[in-house]
mmCIF file of C-alpha atoms in Angstrom:
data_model
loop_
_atom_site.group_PDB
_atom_site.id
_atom_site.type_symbol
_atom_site.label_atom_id
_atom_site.label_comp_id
_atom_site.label_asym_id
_atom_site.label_seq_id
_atom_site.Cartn_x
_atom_site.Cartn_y
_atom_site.Cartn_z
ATOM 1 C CA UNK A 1 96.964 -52.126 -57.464
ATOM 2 C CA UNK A 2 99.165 -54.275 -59.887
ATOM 3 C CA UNK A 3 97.807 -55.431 -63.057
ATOM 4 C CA UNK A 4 96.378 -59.590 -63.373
ATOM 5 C CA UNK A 5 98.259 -61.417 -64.908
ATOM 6 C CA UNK A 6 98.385 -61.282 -68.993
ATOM 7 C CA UNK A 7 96.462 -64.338 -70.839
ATOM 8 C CA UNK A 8 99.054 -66.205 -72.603
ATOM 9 C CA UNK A 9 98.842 -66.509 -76.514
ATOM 10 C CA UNK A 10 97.786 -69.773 -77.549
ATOM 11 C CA UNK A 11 96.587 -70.252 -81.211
ATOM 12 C CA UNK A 12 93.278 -71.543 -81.285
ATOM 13 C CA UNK A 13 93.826 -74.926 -83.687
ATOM 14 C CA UNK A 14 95.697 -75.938 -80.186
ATOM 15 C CA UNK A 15 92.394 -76.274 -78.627
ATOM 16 C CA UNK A 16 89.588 -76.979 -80.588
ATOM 17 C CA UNK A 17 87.491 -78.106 -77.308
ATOM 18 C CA UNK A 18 87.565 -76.997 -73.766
ATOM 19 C CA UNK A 19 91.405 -77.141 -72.785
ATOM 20 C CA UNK A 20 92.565 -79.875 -69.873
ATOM 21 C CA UNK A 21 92.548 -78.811 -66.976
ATOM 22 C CA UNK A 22 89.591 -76.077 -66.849
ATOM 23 C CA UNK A 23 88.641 -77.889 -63.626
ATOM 24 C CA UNK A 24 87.688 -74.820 -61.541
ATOM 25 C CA UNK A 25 86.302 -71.309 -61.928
ATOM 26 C CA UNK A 26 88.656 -67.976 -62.877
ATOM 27 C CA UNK A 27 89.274 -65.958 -59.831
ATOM 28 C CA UNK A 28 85.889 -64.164 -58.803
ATOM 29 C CA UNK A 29 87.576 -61.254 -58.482
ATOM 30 C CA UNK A 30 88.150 -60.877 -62.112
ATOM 31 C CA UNK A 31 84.562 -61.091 -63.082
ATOM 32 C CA UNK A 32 84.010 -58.636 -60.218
ATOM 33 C CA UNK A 33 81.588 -61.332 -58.461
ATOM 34 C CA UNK A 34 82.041 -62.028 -54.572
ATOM 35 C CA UNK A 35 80.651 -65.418 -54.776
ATOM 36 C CA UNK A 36 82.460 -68.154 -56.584
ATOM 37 C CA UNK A 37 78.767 -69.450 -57.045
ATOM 38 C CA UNK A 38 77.970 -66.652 -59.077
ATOM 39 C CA UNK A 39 81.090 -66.716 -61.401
ATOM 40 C CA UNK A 40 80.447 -68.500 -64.404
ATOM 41 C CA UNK A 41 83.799 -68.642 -66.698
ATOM 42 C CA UNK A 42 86.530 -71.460 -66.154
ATOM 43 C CA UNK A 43 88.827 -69.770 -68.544
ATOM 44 C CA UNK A 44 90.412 -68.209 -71.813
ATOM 45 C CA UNK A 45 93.137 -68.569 -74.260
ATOM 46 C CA UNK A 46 94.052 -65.660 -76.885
ATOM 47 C CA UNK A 47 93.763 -66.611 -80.182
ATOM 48 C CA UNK A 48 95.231 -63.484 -81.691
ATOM 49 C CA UNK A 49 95.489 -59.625 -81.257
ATOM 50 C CA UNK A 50 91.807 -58.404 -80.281
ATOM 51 C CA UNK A 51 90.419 -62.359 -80.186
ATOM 52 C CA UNK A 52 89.923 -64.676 -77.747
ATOM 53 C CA UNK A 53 88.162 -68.209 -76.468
ATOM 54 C CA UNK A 54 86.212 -67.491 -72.987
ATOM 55 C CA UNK A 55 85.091 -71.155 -71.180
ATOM 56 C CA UNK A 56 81.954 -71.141 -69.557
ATOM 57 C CA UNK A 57 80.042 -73.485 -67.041
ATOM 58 C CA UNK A 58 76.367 -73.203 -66.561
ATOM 59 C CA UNK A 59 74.703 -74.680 -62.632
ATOM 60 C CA UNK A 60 71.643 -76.761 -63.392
ATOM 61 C CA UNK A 61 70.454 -75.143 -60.458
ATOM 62 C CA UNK A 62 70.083 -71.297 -59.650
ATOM 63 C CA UNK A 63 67.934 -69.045 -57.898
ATOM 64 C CA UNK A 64 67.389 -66.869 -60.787
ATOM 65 C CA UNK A 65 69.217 -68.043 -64.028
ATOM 66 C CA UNK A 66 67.691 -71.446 -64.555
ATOM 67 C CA UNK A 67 63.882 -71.248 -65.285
ATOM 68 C CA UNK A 68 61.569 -72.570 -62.075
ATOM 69 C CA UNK A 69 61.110 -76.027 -63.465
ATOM 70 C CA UNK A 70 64.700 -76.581 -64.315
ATOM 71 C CA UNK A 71 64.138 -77.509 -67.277
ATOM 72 C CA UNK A 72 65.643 -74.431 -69.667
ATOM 73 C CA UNK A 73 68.506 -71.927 -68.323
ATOM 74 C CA UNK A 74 67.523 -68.286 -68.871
ATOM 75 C CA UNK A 75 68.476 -65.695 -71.620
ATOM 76 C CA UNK A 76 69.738 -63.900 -68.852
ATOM 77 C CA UNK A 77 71.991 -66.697 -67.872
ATOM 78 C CA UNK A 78 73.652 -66.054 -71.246
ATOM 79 C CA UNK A 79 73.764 -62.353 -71.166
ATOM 80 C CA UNK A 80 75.747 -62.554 -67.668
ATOM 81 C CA UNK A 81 78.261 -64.712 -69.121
ATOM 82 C CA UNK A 82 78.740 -62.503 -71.587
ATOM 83 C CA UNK A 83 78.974 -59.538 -69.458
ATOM 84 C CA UNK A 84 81.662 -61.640 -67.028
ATOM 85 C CA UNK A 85 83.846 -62.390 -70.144
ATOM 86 C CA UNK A 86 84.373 -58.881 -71.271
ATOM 87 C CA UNK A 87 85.164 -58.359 -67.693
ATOM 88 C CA UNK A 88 87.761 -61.093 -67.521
ATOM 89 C CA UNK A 89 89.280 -60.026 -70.877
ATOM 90 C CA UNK A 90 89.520 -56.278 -69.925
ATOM 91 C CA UNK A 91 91.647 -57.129 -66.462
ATOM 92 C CA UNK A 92 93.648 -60.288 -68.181
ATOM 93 C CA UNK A 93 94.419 -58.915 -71.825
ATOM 94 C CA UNK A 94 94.199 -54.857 -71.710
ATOM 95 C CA UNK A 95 96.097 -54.471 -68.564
ATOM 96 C CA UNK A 96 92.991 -52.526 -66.163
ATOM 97 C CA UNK A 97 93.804 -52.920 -62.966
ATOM 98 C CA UNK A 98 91.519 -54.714 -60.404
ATOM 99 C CA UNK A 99 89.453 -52.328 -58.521
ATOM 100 C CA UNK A 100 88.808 -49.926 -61.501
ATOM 101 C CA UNK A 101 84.631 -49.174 -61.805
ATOM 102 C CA UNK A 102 83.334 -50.791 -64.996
ATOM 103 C CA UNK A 103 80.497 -48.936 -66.781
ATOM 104 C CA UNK A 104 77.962 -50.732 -68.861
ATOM 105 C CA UNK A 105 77.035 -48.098 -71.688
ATOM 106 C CA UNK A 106 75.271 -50.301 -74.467
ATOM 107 C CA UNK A 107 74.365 -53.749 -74.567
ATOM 108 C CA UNK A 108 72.774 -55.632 -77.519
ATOM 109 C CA UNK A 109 72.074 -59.892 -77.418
ATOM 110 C CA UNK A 110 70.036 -62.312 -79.147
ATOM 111 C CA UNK A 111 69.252 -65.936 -77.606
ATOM 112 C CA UNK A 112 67.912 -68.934 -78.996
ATOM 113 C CA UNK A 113 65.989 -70.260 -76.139
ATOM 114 C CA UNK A 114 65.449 -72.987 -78.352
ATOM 115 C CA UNK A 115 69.181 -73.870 -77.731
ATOM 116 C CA UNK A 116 68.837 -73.138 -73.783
ATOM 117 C CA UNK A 117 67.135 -76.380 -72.915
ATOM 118 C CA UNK A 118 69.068 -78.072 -69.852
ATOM 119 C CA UNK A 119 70.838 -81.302 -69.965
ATOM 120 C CA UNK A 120 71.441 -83.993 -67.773
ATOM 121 C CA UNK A 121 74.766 -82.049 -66.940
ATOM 122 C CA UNK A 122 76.140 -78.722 -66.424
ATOM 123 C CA UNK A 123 76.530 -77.221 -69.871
ATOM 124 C CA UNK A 124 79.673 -75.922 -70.911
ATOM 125 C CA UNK A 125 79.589 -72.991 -73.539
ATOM 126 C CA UNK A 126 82.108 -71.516 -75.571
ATOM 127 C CA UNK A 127 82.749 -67.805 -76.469
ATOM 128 C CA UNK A 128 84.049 -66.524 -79.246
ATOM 129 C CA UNK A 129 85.394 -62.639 -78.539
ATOM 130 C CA UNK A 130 86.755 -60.401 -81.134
ATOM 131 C CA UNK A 131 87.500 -56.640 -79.805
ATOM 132 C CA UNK A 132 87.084 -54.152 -82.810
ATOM 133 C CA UNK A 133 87.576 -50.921 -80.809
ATOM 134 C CA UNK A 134 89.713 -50.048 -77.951
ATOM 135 C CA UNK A 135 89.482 -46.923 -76.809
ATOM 136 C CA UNK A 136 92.583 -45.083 -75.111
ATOM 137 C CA UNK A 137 92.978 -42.383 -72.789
ATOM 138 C CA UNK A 138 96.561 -41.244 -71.578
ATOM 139 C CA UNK A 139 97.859 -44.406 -73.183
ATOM 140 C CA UNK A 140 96.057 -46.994 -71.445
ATOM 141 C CA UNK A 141 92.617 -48.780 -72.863
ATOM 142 C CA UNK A 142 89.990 -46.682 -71.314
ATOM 143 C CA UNK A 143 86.703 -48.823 -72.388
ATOM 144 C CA UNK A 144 85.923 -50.942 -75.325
ATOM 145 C CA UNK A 145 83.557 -52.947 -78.061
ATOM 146 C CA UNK A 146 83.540 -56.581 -77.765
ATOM 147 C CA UNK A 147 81.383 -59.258 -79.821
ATOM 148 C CA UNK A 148 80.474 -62.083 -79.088
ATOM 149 C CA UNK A 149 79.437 -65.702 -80.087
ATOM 150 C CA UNK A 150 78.144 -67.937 -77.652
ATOM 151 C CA UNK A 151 77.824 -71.936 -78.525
ATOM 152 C CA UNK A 152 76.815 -74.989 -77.096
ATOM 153 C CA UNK A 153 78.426 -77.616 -78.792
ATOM 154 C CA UNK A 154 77.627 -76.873 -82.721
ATOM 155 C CA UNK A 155 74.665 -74.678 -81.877
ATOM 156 C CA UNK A 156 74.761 -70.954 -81.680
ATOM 157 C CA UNK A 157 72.965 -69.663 -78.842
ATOM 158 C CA UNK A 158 73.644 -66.136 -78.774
ATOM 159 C CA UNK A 159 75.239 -63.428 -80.600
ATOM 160 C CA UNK A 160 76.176 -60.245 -78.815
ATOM 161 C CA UNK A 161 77.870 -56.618 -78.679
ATOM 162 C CA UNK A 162 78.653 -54.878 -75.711
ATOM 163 C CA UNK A 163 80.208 -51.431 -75.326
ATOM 164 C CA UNK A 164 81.954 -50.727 -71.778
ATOM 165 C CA UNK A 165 84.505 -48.032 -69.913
ATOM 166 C CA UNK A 166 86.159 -48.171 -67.069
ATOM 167 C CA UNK A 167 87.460 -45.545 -64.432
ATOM 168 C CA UNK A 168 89.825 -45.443 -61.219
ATOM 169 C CA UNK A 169 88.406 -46.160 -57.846
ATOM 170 C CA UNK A 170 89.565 -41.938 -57.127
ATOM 171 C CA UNK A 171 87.950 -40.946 -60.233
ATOM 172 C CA UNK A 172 84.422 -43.088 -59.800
ATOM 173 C CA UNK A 173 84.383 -41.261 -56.381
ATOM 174 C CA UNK A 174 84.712 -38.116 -57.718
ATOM 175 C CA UNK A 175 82.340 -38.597 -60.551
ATOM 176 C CA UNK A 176 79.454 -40.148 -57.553
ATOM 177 C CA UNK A 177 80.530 -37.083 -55.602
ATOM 178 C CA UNK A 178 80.406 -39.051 -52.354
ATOM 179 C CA UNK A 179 77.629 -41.473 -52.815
ATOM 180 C CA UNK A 180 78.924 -44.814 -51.629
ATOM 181 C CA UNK A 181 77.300 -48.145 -50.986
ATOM 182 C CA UNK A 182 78.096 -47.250 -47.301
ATOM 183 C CA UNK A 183 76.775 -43.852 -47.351
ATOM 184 C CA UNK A 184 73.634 -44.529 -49.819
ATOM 185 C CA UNK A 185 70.283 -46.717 -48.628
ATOM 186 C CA UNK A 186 67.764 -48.034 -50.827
ATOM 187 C CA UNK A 187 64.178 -47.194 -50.888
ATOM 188 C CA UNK A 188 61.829 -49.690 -48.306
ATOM 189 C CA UNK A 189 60.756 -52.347 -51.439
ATOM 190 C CA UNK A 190 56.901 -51.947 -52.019
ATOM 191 C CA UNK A 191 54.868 -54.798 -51.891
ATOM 192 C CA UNK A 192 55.653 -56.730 -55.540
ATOM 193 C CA UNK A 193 53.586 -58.385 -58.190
ATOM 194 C CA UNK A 194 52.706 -61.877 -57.305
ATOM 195 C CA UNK A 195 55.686 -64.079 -58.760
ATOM 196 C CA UNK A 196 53.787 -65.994 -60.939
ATOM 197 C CA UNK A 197 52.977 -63.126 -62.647
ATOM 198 C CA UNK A 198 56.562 -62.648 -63.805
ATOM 199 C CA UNK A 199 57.566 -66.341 -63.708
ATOM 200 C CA UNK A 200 59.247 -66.445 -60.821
ATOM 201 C CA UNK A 201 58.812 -68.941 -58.408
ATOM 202 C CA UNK A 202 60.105 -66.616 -54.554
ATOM 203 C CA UNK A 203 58.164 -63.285 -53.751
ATOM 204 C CA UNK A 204 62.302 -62.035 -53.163
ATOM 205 C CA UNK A 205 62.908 -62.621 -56.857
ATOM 206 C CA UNK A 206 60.239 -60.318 -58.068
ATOM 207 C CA UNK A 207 61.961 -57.008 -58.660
ATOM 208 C CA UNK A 208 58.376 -55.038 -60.125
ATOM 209 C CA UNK A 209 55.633 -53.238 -57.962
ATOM 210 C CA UNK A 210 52.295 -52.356 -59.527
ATOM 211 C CA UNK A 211 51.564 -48.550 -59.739
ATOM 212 C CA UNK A 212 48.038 -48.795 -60.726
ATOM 213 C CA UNK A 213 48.567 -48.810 -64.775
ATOM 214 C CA UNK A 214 49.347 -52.291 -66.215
ATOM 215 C CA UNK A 215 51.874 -50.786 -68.490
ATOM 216 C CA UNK A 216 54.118 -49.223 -65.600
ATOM 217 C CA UNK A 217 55.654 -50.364 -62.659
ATOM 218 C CA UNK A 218 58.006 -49.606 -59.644
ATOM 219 C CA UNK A 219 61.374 -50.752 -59.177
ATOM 220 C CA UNK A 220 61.901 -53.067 -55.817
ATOM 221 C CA UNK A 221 65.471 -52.834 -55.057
ATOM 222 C CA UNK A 222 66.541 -55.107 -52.377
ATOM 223 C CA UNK A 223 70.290 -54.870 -51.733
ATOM 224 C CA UNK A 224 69.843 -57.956 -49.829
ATOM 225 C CA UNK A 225 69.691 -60.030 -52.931
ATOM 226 C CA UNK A 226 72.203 -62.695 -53.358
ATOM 227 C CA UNK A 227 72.347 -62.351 -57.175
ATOM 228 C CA UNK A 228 71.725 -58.611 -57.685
ATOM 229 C CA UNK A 229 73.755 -57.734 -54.891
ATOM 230 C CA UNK A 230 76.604 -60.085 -54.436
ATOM 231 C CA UNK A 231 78.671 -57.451 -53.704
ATOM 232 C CA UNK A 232 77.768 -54.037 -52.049
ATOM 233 C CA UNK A 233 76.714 -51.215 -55.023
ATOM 234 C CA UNK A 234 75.834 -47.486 -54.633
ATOM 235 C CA UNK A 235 73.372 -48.054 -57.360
ATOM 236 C CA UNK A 236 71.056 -50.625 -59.374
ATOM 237 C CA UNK A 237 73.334 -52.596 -61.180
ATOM 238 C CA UNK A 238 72.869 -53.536 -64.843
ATOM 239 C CA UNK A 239 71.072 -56.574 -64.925
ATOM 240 C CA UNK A 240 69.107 -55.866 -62.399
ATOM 241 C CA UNK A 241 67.474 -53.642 -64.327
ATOM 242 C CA UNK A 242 67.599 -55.875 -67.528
ATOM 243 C CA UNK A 243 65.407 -58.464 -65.359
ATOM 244 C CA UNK A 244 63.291 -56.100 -64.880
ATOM 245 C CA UNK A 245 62.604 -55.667 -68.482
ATOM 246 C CA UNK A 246 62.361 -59.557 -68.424
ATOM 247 C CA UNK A 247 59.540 -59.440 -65.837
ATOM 248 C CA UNK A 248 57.649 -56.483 -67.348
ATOM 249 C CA UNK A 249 57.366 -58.520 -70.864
ATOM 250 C CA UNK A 250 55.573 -61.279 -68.588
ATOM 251 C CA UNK A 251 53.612 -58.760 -66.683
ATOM 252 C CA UNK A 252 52.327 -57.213 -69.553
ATOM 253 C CA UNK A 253 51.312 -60.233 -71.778
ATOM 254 C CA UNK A 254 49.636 -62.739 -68.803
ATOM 255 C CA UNK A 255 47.088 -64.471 -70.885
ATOM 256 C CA UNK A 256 49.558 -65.231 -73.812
ATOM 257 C CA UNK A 257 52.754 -65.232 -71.914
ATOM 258 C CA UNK A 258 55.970 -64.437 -74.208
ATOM 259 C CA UNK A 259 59.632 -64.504 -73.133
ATOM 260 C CA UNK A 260 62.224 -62.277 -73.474
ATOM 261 C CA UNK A 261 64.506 -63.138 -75.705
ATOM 262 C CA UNK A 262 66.811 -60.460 -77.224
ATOM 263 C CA UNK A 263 67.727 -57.144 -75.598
ATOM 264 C CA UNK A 264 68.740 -54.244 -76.863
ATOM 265 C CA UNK A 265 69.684 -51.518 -74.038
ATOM 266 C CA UNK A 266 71.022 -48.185 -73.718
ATOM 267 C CA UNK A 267 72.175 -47.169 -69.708
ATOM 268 C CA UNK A 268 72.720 -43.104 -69.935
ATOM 269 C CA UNK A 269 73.023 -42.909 -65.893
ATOM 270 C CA UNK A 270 73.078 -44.838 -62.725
ATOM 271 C CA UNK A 271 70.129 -45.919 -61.531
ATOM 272 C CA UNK A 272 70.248 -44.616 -58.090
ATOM 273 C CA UNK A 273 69.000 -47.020 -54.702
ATOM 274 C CA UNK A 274 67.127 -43.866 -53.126
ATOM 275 C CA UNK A 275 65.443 -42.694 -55.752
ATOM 276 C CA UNK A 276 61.725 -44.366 -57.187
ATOM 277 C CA UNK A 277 62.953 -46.167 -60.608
ATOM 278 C CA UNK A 278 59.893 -46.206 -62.854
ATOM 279 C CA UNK A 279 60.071 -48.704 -65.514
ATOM 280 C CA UNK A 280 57.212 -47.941 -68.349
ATOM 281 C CA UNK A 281 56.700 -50.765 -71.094
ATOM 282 C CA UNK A 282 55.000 -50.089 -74.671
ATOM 283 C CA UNK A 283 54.262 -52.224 -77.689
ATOM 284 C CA UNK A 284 56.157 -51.638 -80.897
ATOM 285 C CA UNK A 285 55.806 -53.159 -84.416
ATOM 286 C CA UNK A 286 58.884 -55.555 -85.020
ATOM 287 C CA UNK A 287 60.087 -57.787 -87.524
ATOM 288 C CA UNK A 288 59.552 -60.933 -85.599
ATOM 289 C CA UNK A 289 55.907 -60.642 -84.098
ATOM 290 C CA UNK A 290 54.969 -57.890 -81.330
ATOM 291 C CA UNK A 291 58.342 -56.180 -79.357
ATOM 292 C CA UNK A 292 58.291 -54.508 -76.488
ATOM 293 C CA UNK A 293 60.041 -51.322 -75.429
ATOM 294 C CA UNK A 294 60.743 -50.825 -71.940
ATOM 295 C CA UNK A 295 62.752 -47.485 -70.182
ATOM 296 C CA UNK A 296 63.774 -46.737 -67.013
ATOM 297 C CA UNK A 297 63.076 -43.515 -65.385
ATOM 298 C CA UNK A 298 63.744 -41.621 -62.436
ATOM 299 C CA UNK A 299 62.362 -38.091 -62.110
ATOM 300 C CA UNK A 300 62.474 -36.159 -65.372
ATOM 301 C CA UNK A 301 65.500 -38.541 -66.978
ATOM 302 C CA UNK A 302 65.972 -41.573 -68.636
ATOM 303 C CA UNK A 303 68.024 -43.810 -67.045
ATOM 304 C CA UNK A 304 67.796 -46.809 -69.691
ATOM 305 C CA UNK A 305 66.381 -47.741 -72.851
ATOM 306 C CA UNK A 306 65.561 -50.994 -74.216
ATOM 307 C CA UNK A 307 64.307 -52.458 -77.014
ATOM 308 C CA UNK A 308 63.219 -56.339 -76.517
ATOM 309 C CA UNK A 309 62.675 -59.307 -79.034
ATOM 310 C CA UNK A 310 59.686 -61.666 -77.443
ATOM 311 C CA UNK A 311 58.891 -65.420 -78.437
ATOM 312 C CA UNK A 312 55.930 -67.072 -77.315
ATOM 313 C CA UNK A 313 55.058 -69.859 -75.453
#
């Protein structure tokens, strides 16, 4: 399949502010999102080798990413934008061709929520990118470290660093040894936790079970989903799991509820649809108040780790 087309190199002082003309969203394909609903970025310039300004606009409506009285967009909501401009800058600036398999391997982000509150229009953040590490197999970029800086007008909102590789379509097949989103069902969904519970405001949206201890839960995976599943997966993807840390940190703290505000995860597999996925929380001492950690399990192997950062209500 032939490579997308390079970003062009435009130095930033050229565009200190969104550039004209950033009318529409990139092409869905390059954030590897079926729905042009779901695709967040409007574009990105190159500022120099490794760095680069990703343009962002945020709905004031969504099912998931915008909190239930509208009034805040999610940490979540950031961490997705993130995610779709390393995406975007892998296909446009290191040359990997569309249909290659993208693996999330590490993923660390603190929001502001403070910063998140919505507007009276869409907001439009900014990204700052710099690429420290590229890492090169046979020649050609074979994954990479990205930061990021995301900012809404003057005000930092996040800060992030994500490490990511990427395979062939022939090589992902080989490495899943058959298991295909055709060929793979999920497990029937168990009945979930009410969705107030996990501030939610749709019984679909809740993605925890109980299991009888208040500290664990079962996965629900339904590849129905409009947002988890906008495309067809062979396994859980990413931030499906990563709301599922979101919702155990409400689950577990109902009388004093605290949000979820930084993440710190670690995937070591895929989380696979026909499997149980436990997720067990426990309380750990951090520097800013009581943090959570929260890993993913299926059988006798970790799946994913994560450390979170809470604020309170």
């Amino acid at each position: 399949m032939p490579y997308p087309r390079p970003l062009a190199t435009t130095p930033l002082a050229e565009h200190p502010t969104v550039p004209d003309g950033l009318t529409a969203t990139v092409p869905r394909q390059l954030v590897h999102r079926a729905s042009v609903a779901e695709t967040f970025l409007t574009g990105a310039v190159s500022n120099a080798t490794d760095q680069f300004t990703v343009f962002a606009e945020w709905p004031r409506a969504h099912q998931l990413h915008v909190s239930p009285d509208r009034s805040a967009y999610e940490p979540l909501l950031v961490t997705e934008t993130v995610r779709q401009a390393g995406t975007l800058i892998a296909h446009t600036a290191y040359e990997v061709p569309l249909g290659h398999q993208f693996v999330l391997q590490e993923l660390r982000i603190t929001t502001h929520p403070e910063h998140l509150v919505m507007g009276a229009a869409p907001a439009e953040p900014v990204l700052h990118i710099t690429v420290p590490e590229v890492t090169r197999r046979g020649g050609r970029p074979a994954g990479f470290r990205y930061e990021a800086e995301v900012r809404l007008g003057e005000e930092r909102v996040a800060t992030a660093h994500v490490a990511a590789t990427w395979t062939s379509a022939a090589v992902y097949r080989r490495l899943r040894g058959g298991r295909t989103a055709a060929t793979v069902s999920a497990l029937p969904a168990p009945p979930g936790l009410p969705p107030a519970a996990v501030d939610r405001a749709l019984p679909a949206d809740v993605v925890l079970a109980p299991s009888g201890h208040p500290d664990r839960w079962q996965l629900r995976v339904d590849t129905g989903h409009a947002v988890f599943f906008d495309h067809p997966l062979d396994h859980a993807p990413g931030m499906l799991l990563l709301e599922a840390v979101r919702q155990a940190v409400r689950a577990r703290t109902p009388t004093a509820p605290r949000t979820a505000a930084s993440f710190h995860a670690v995937f070591h597999q895929y989380a696979e649809l026909d499997l149980p996925l436990w997720i067990e929380a426990e309380a750990r001492a951090g520097a800013h108040g009581t943090d959570l950690q929260v890993v993913g399990r299926q059988g006798e192997s970790t799946v994913f780790e994560c450390g979170v950062g809470t604020e309170g209500h």
